[in-house]
Tab-separated table of C-alpha atoms in Angstrom:
chain	number	residue	atom	x	y	z
A	26	MET	CA	-25.472	-18.339	7.842
A	27	SER	CA	-25.229	-15.781	10.600
A	28	THR	CA	-28.097	-13.455	11.280
A	29	THR	CA	-28.069	-9.811	12.227
A	30	LYS	CA	-29.541	-9.181	15.621
A	31	ASP	CA	-28.176	-6.341	17.698
A	32	PHE	CA	-26.546	-4.783	14.647
A	33	GLY	CA	-27.885	-2.500	11.956
A	34	VAL	CA	-26.151	-0.427	9.320
A	35	TRP	CA	-25.682	3.045	10.761
A	36	GLU	CA	-25.275	6.345	8.996
A	37	GLY	CA	-21.783	6.582	7.561
A	38	GLU	CA	-21.338	2.822	7.386
A	39	VAL	CA	-20.502	1.135	4.082
A	40	THR	CA	-21.405	-2.383	2.973
A	41	THR	CA	-20.130	-4.585	0.167
A	42	GLU	CA	-21.713	-7.446	-1.717
A	43	LEU	CA	-20.867	-10.787	-0.138
A	44	PRO	CA	-19.455	-13.575	-2.329
A	45	ALA	CA	-22.071	-15.977	-3.667
A	46	LYS	CA	-20.794	-18.873	-1.557
A	47	PHE	CA	-18.430	-19.885	1.204
A	48	ASP	CA	-14.946	-21.133	0.355
A	49	ASP	CA	-14.684	-23.585	3.250
A	50	GLY	CA	-16.359	-24.471	6.534
A	51	VAL	CA	-15.723	-24.210	10.266
A	52	TYR	CA	-16.559	-26.579	13.097
A	53	PHE	CA	-17.647	-25.202	16.446
A	54	ILE	CA	-15.399	-27.221	18.751
A	55	GLY	CA	-16.904	-26.017	22.028
A	56	ARG	CA	-18.587	-23.113	23.782
A	57	ILE	CA	-17.385	-20.218	25.900
A	58	HIS	CA	-19.269	-19.524	29.115
A	59	THR	CA	-19.148	-15.945	30.414
A	60	PRO	CA	-21.224	-13.873	32.833
A	61	TRP	CA	-22.602	-11.709	29.972
A	62	LYS	CA	-25.964	-12.500	28.397
A	63	SER	CA	-26.326	-9.433	26.132
A	64	ARG	CA	-23.959	-7.161	24.198
A	65	LYS	CA	-24.718	-4.278	26.567
A	66	GLU	CA	-23.412	-6.238	29.530
A	67	CYS	CA	-20.131	-7.210	27.857
A	68	PRO	CA	-17.044	-5.264	28.942
A	69	LYS	CA	-15.849	-2.794	26.261
A	70	ASN	CA	-12.571	-4.635	26.191
A	71	ALA	CA	-11.140	-7.648	27.891
A	72	ARG	CA	-8.832	-5.657	30.169
A	73	GLU	CA	-11.882	-4.181	31.913
A	74	SER	CA	-12.807	-7.491	33.466
A	75	ASP	CA	-11.032	-10.074	35.557
A	76	ALA	CA	-14.003	-12.442	35.410
A	77	VAL	CA	-13.052	-16.095	35.216
A	78	CYS	CA	-14.731	-17.591	32.153
A	79	THR	CA	-15.043	-21.239	31.192
A	80	VAL	CA	-14.179	-22.781	27.859
A	81	GLU	CA	-15.925	-26.099	27.351
A	82	LEU	CA	-14.446	-28.263	24.636
A	83	GLU	CA	-16.478	-31.006	22.950
A	84	GLU	CA	-15.389	-34.434	24.111
A	85	ARG	CA	-14.098	-35.479	20.699
A	86	TRP	CA	-11.445	-32.727	20.874
A	87	ALA	CA	-10.479	-33.113	24.535
A	88	PRO	CA	-7.370	-35.297	23.852
A	89	GLY	CA	-5.968	-32.242	22.062
A	90	LEU	CA	-5.438	-30.548	25.450
A	91	LYS	CA	-2.386	-32.639	26.359
A	92	GLU	CA	0.342	-30.259	27.636
A	93	VAL	CA	-1.836	-27.169	27.262
A	94	GLU	CA	-1.581	-26.961	31.060
A	95	THR	CA	2.080	-25.951	30.646
A	96	CYS	CA	1.000	-22.689	28.961
A	97	SER	CA	0.544	-19.527	31.002
A	98	HIS	CA	-1.444	-17.822	28.226
A	99	LEU	CA	-3.490	-18.996	25.240
A	100	VAL	CA	-4.815	-17.495	22.036
A	101	LEU	CA	-8.559	-18.134	21.719
A	102	LEU	CA	-10.327	-17.893	18.380
A	103	TYR	CA	-14.108	-17.776	18.498
A	104	TRP	CA	-17.038	-17.062	16.212
A	105	MET	CA	-19.060	-13.882	16.611
A	106	ASP	CA	-22.104	-15.421	15.042
A	107	GLN	CA	-24.493	-12.531	15.628
A	108	SER	CA	-22.621	-10.013	13.470
A	109	PRO	CA	-23.216	-8.866	9.877
A	110	ARG	CA	-20.426	-9.835	7.485
A	111	ASN	CA	-20.827	-7.232	4.746
A	112	LEU	CA	-19.634	-4.050	6.539
A	113	VAL	CA	-16.386	-2.605	5.151
A	114	ARG	CA	-16.576	0.747	6.965
A	115	GLN	CA	-18.029	1.193	10.403
A	116	VAL	CA	-18.816	3.964	12.865
A	117	PRO	CA	-18.357	2.447	16.325
A	118	GLY	CA	-20.779	4.090	18.729
A	119	HIS	CA	-18.212	5.040	21.347
A	120	TYR	CA	-15.940	6.830	18.822
A	121	GLY	CA	-18.392	8.214	16.245
A	122	VAL	CA	-15.745	8.173	13.481
A	123	GLN	CA	-15.871	6.089	10.282
A	124	ARG	CA	-13.036	3.593	9.975
A	125	GLY	CA	-12.312	0.535	7.869
A	126	THR	CA	-13.382	-2.818	9.268
A	127	PHE	CA	-9.748	-4.028	9.213
A	128	ALA	CA	-8.659	-1.083	11.402
A	129	LEU	CA	-11.170	-2.206	14.056
A	130	ARG	CA	-11.656	-5.194	16.342
A	131	SER	CA	-15.428	-5.027	15.805
A	132	PRO	CA	-17.167	-8.433	15.589
A	133	ALA	CA	-18.706	-7.287	12.284
A	134	ARG	CA	-16.225	-8.454	9.617
A	135	PRO	CA	-16.235	-10.776	6.583
A	136	ASN	CA	-15.211	-13.724	8.746
A	137	PRO	CA	-16.494	-12.995	12.253
A	138	ILE	CA	-13.507	-14.569	14.002
A	139	ALA	CA	-12.489	-12.900	17.245
A	140	MET	CA	-9.024	-13.335	18.750
A	141	SER	CA	-8.331	-12.929	22.466
A	142	VAL	CA	-5.232	-13.570	24.516
A	143	VAL	CA	-6.261	-15.154	27.813
A	144	LYS	CA	-4.546	-16.186	30.995
A	145	LEU	CA	-4.996	-19.879	31.747
A	146	ILE	CA	-6.089	-20.528	35.334
A	147	LYS	CA	-6.727	-24.273	35.286
A	148	ILE	CA	-7.914	-27.229	33.233
A	149	ASP	CA	-10.426	-29.831	34.502
A	150	GLY	CA	-10.982	-32.537	31.898
A	151	ASN	CA	-12.452	-30.745	28.880
A	152	ARG	CA	-13.053	-27.441	30.726
A	153	LEU	CA	-10.578	-24.578	30.885
A	154	SER	CA	-10.858	-21.635	33.280
A	155	VAL	CA	-9.435	-18.467	31.751
A	156	VAL	CA	-9.286	-14.712	32.350
A	157	GLY	CA	-9.345	-12.090	29.594
A	158	LEU	CA	-12.571	-12.535	27.641
A	159	ASP	CA	-15.319	-10.046	26.838
A	160	CYS	CA	-17.704	-12.126	24.700
A	161	LEU	CA	-21.302	-13.258	25.111
A	162	ASP	CA	-22.173	-16.384	27.046
A	163	GLY	CA	-22.478	-19.337	24.670
A	164	THR	CA	-20.091	-18.014	22.015
A	165	PRO	CA	-18.856	-20.829	19.734
A	166	LEU	CA	-15.178	-21.727	20.050
A	167	LEU	CA	-13.001	-22.299	16.966
A	168	ASP	CA	-9.487	-22.832	18.276
A	169	LEU	CA	-7.044	-22.713	21.190
A	170	LYS	CA	-3.344	-22.061	20.633
A	171	PRO	CA	-0.312	-21.663	22.887
A	172	TYR	CA	0.768	-17.994	23.148
A	173	PHE	CA	4.456	-17.604	22.349
A	174	ALA	CA	5.887	-14.324	23.637
A	175	SER	CA	8.750	-14.669	21.138
A	176	THR	CA	6.465	-14.217	18.121
A	177	ASP	CA	3.133	-12.968	19.524
A	178	SER	CA	4.206	-10.207	21.912
A	179	VAL	CA	5.038	-6.769	20.477
A	180	PRO	CA	4.947	-4.389	23.458
A	181	ASP	CA	5.735	-1.271	21.409
A	182	ALA	CA	3.112	-1.822	18.692
A	183	VAL	CA	1.029	1.268	17.936
A	184	VAL	CA	-2.494	1.764	16.590
A	185	GLY	CA	-2.193	5.367	15.416
A	186	TRP	CA	-5.894	6.257	15.375
A	187	HIS	CA	-6.167	5.018	18.947
A	188	LYS	CA	-2.878	6.434	20.242
A	189	GLN	CA	-4.310	9.342	22.168
A	190	ARG	CA	-6.148	6.815	24.344
A	191	GLY	CA	-2.957	4.932	25.269
B	155	MET	CA	-13.265	-29.674	2.135
B	156	SER	CA	-9.528	-29.572	2.676
B	157	THR	CA	-7.332	-32.309	1.333
B	158	THR	CA	-4.317	-33.901	2.880
B	159	LYS	CA	-1.181	-33.433	0.815
B	160	ASP	CA	2.138	-33.132	2.593
B	161	PHE	CA	0.646	-34.584	5.776
B	162	GLY	CA	0.073	-38.119	6.900
B	163	VAL	CA	-0.771	-39.597	10.281
B	164	TRP	CA	2.503	-40.575	11.906
B	165	GLU	CA	3.193	-43.149	14.580
B	166	GLY	CA	2.027	-41.828	17.929
B	167	GLU	CA	-0.487	-39.462	16.411
B	168	VAL	CA	-4.160	-39.655	17.384
B	169	THR	CA	-7.184	-38.769	15.284
B	170	THR	CA	-10.802	-38.141	16.165
B	171	GLU	CA	-13.990	-38.455	14.146
B	172	LEU	CA	-14.923	-35.181	12.486
B	173	PRO	CA	-18.447	-33.822	12.947
B	174	ALA	CA	-20.860	-34.776	10.174
B	175	LYS	CA	-21.125	-31.203	8.879
B	176	PHE	CA	-19.753	-27.702	9.174
B	177	ASP	CA	-21.389	-25.216	11.540
B	178	ASP	CA	-20.724	-22.131	9.416
B	179	GLY	CA	-18.638	-20.971	6.463
B	180	VAL	CA	-15.620	-18.789	5.743
B	181	TYR	CA	-14.869	-16.498	2.834
B	182	PHE	CA	-11.353	-16.240	1.476
B	183	ILE	CA	-10.957	-12.462	1.333
B	184	GLY	CA	-7.582	-12.407	-0.411
B	185	ARG	CA	-4.304	-14.264	-0.849
B	186	ILE	CA	-0.897	-14.087	0.796
B	187	HIS	CA	2.126	-14.009	-1.492
B	188	THR	CA	5.366	-15.310	-0.005
B	189	PRO	CA	8.682	-16.580	-1.435
B	190	TRP	CA	7.923	-20.163	-0.322
B	191	LYS	CA	6.372	-22.658	-2.757
B	192	SER	CA	6.591	-25.831	-0.626
B	193	ARG	CA	6.401	-26.641	3.074
B	194	LYS	CA	10.094	-27.552	3.122
B	195	GLU	CA	11.083	-24.071	2.032
B	196	CYS	CA	8.967	-22.307	4.684
B	197	PRO	CA	10.879	-20.925	7.663
B	198	LYS	CA	10.318	-22.968	10.845
B	199	ASN	CA	8.917	-19.888	12.473
B	200	ALA	CA	8.254	-16.348	11.409
B	201	ARG	CA	11.157	-14.903	13.376
B	202	GLU	CA	13.595	-16.764	11.140
B	203	SER	CA	12.763	-14.626	8.141
B	204	ASP	CA	12.632	-10.926	7.419
B	205	ALA	CA	11.183	-11.518	3.952
B	206	VAL	CA	8.663	-8.901	2.874
B	207	CYS	CA	5.436	-10.683	1.938
B	208	THR	CA	2.424	-9.260	0.144
B	209	VAL	CA	-1.186	-9.548	1.235
B	210	GLU	CA	-3.570	-9.000	-1.656
B	211	LEU	CA	-7.119	-8.215	-0.630
B	212	GLU	CA	-10.040	-8.774	-3.005
B	213	GLU	CA	-11.368	-5.496	-4.356
B	214	ARG	CA	-14.738	-5.853	-2.643
B	215	TRP	CA	-13.023	-5.678	0.762
B	216	ALA	CA	-10.478	-2.950	-0.034
B	217	PRO	CA	-12.548	-0.084	1.494
B	218	GLY	CA	-12.091	-1.893	4.808
B	219	LEU	CA	-8.433	-0.786	4.864
B	220	LYS	CA	-9.238	2.829	5.812
B	221	GLU	CA	-6.898	3.833	8.677
B	222	VAL	CA	-5.116	0.469	8.728
B	223	GLU	CA	-2.047	2.465	7.644
B	224	THR	CA	-1.946	3.981	11.149
B	225	CYS	CA	-1.128	0.541	12.614
B	226	SER	CA	2.477	-0.530	13.152
B	227	HIS	CA	1.506	-4.193	13.505
B	228	LEU	CA	-1.424	-6.358	12.420
B	229	VAL	CA	-2.890	-9.715	13.342
B	230	LEU	CA	-3.328	-11.865	10.239
B	231	LEU	CA	-5.661	-14.851	10.214
B	232	TYR	CA	-5.274	-17.252	7.312
B	233	TRP	CA	-6.443	-20.681	6.239
B	234	MET	CA	-4.004	-23.604	6.180
B	235	ASP	CA	-6.031	-25.420	3.576
B	236	GLN	CA	-3.618	-28.303	3.023
B	237	SER	CA	-3.810	-29.702	6.563
B	238	PRO	CA	-5.830	-32.589	8.000
B	239	ARG	CA	-8.448	-31.516	10.539
B	240	ASN	CA	-8.903	-34.698	12.565
B	241	LEU	CA	-5.573	-34.855	14.473
B	242	VAL	CA	-5.905	-34.355	18.235
B	243	ARG	CA	-2.389	-35.489	19.177
B	244	GLN	CA	0.642	-34.882	17.017
B	245	VAL	CA	4.332	-35.689	16.952
B	246	PRO	CA	6.011	-32.730	15.264
B	247	GLY	CA	9.056	-33.978	13.363
B	248	HIS	CA	11.531	-31.545	14.876
B	249	TYR	CA	10.587	-32.446	18.470
B	250	GLY	CA	9.590	-36.115	18.229
B	251	VAL	CA	7.287	-35.863	21.263
B	252	GLN	CA	3.519	-36.391	21.267
B	253	ARG	CA	1.537	-33.323	22.276
B	254	GLY	CA	-2.062	-32.172	22.039
B	255	THR	CA	-3.034	-30.201	18.963
B	256	PHE	CA	-4.045	-27.242	21.166
B	257	ALA	CA	-0.567	-27.119	22.723
B	258	LEU	CA	0.932	-26.681	19.235
B	259	ARG	CA	0.845	-24.081	16.487
B	260	SER	CA	0.736	-26.832	13.856
B	261	PRO	CA	-1.487	-26.069	10.842
B	262	ALA	CA	-3.227	-29.421	11.429
B	263	ARG	CA	-6.171	-28.564	13.724
B	264	PRO	CA	-9.977	-28.795	13.633
B	265	ASN	CA	-10.228	-25.328	12.106
B	266	PRO	CA	-6.964	-24.744	10.221
B	267	ILE	CA	-6.778	-21.036	11.072
B	268	ALA	CA	-3.268	-19.688	11.543
B	269	MET	CA	-2.570	-16.475	13.421
B	270	SER	CA	0.514	-14.349	12.834
B	271	VAL	CA	1.528	-10.961	14.153
B	272	VAL	CA	3.155	-9.000	11.318
B	273	LYS	CA	4.874	-5.659	10.954
B	274	LEU	CA	3.153	-3.415	8.416
B	275	ILE	CA	5.581	-1.870	5.914
B	276	LYS	CA	3.206	-0.129	3.504
B	277	ILE	CA	-0.184	-0.236	1.797
B	278	ASP	CA	-0.683	0.329	-1.944
B	279	GLY	CA	-4.369	0.191	-2.819
B	280	ASN	CA	-5.494	-3.332	-1.942
B	281	ARG	CA	-1.951	-4.676	-1.364
B	282	LEU	CA	-0.173	-4.676	1.978
B	283	SER	CA	3.552	-5.318	2.412
B	284	VAL	CA	4.289	-7.045	5.715
B	285	VAL	CA	7.116	-8.817	7.542
B	286	GLY	CA	6.634	-11.773	9.868
B	287	LEU	CA	5.019	-14.571	7.861
B	288	ASP	CA	6.118	-18.158	7.330
B	289	CYS	CA	3.297	-19.583	5.185
B	290	LEU	CA	3.101	-20.977	1.657
B	291	ASP	CA	2.671	-18.720	-1.335
B	292	GLY	CA	-1.013	-18.426	-2.234
B	293	THR	CA	-2.361	-19.067	1.270
B	294	PRO	CA	-5.976	-17.830	1.598
B	295	LEU	CA	-6.505	-14.825	3.883
B	296	LEU	CA	-9.375	-14.718	6.380
B	297	ASP	CA	-8.902	-11.510	8.356
B	298	LEU	CA	-6.707	-8.520	9.226
B	299	LYS	CA	-6.927	-6.861	12.644
B	300	PRO	CA	-5.099	-4.015	14.376
B	301	TYR	CA	-2.652	-5.318	16.990
B	302	PHE	CA	-3.233	-3.634	20.341
B	303	ALA	CA	-0.252	-3.970	22.676
B	304	SER	CA	-2.566	-3.263	25.625
B	305	THR	CA	-4.488	-6.524	25.186
B	306	ASP	CA	-2.429	-8.613	22.747
B	307	SER	CA	1.097	-8.293	24.141
B	308	VAL	CA	2.113	-10.511	27.077
B	309	PRO	CA	5.925	-10.405	27.148
B	310	ASP	CA	6.259	-12.773	30.109
B	311	ALA	CA	3.965	-15.519	28.793
B	312	VAL	CA	5.443	-19.004	29.053
B	313	VAL	CA	4.911	-22.215	27.084
B	314	GLY	CA	6.255	-24.691	29.577
B	315	TRP	CA	6.998	-27.575	27.212
B	316	HIS	CA	8.991	-25.184	25.034
B	317	LYS	CA	10.711	-23.243	27.818
B	318	GLN	CA	14.105	-24.856	27.516
B	319	ARG	CA	14.325	-23.488	23.986
B	320	GLY	CA	13.716	-19.884	25.093
């Protein structure tokens, strides 16, 4: 089970009762290495940083990288294991407005799975160098996928509550 | 634990030994309703279908939808619970070439989490109508996220092994 560290429930936030048990399990298949050792240091979003981060895959999964080097961009799924899972409405500090968890990219969500699109720089054995992450050093990796512009890219998508910020 | 139904290990495919135990757990937060009752019926990819599918969120999570209606597109994460998790190299039937699991969007992967970008049509209470899915009816939902074009859209991304198909 995850523990709550940097997070608390703030005024205006709403929690729900978690189910009694998990429905299935995840394997951590590797770790992400970044320059950021605390939440305060992390960039507010991945576009703020061009730091090269390293994804280290466990050896047992390394054969799964065949032909990944032909991809310019990847989808990374990783586990935000320091976040509470029972928040349904949140008041992010930098906005100060209550919104639903599913309208936010906050790490606090029922399944703390983060999704980032990264640019692949190179692969050395079981280590990938990528640009486009904003997570803590040591974050557990769940998955790597090829990014297909044909289905994954929607340049004119709009998040209405965020629109005024571009 | 997931079970293997439609899948088998085909010639040229490579498996690895799974870890002895899970590292953490997932909650199924709802179900996805689609017109497709078997893998054969599912569209090969989400762009082949403009079927409106329904995402039904469990009541406990419904307050998390506040302001989701302002989003034109969402990222859906869901659990491909009928897939084997130990395949590191696969030979997808329609290509006939062996590739690494992480170069494919196959549901067979260590953590069988699928990611789709969908267009939001409407929200009625705890039910969302969306376009852009290709999964089986009844697929368990893990997460909904707002799709931000600024970080999620990369129109010029390339998957080299797939390039000849556009």
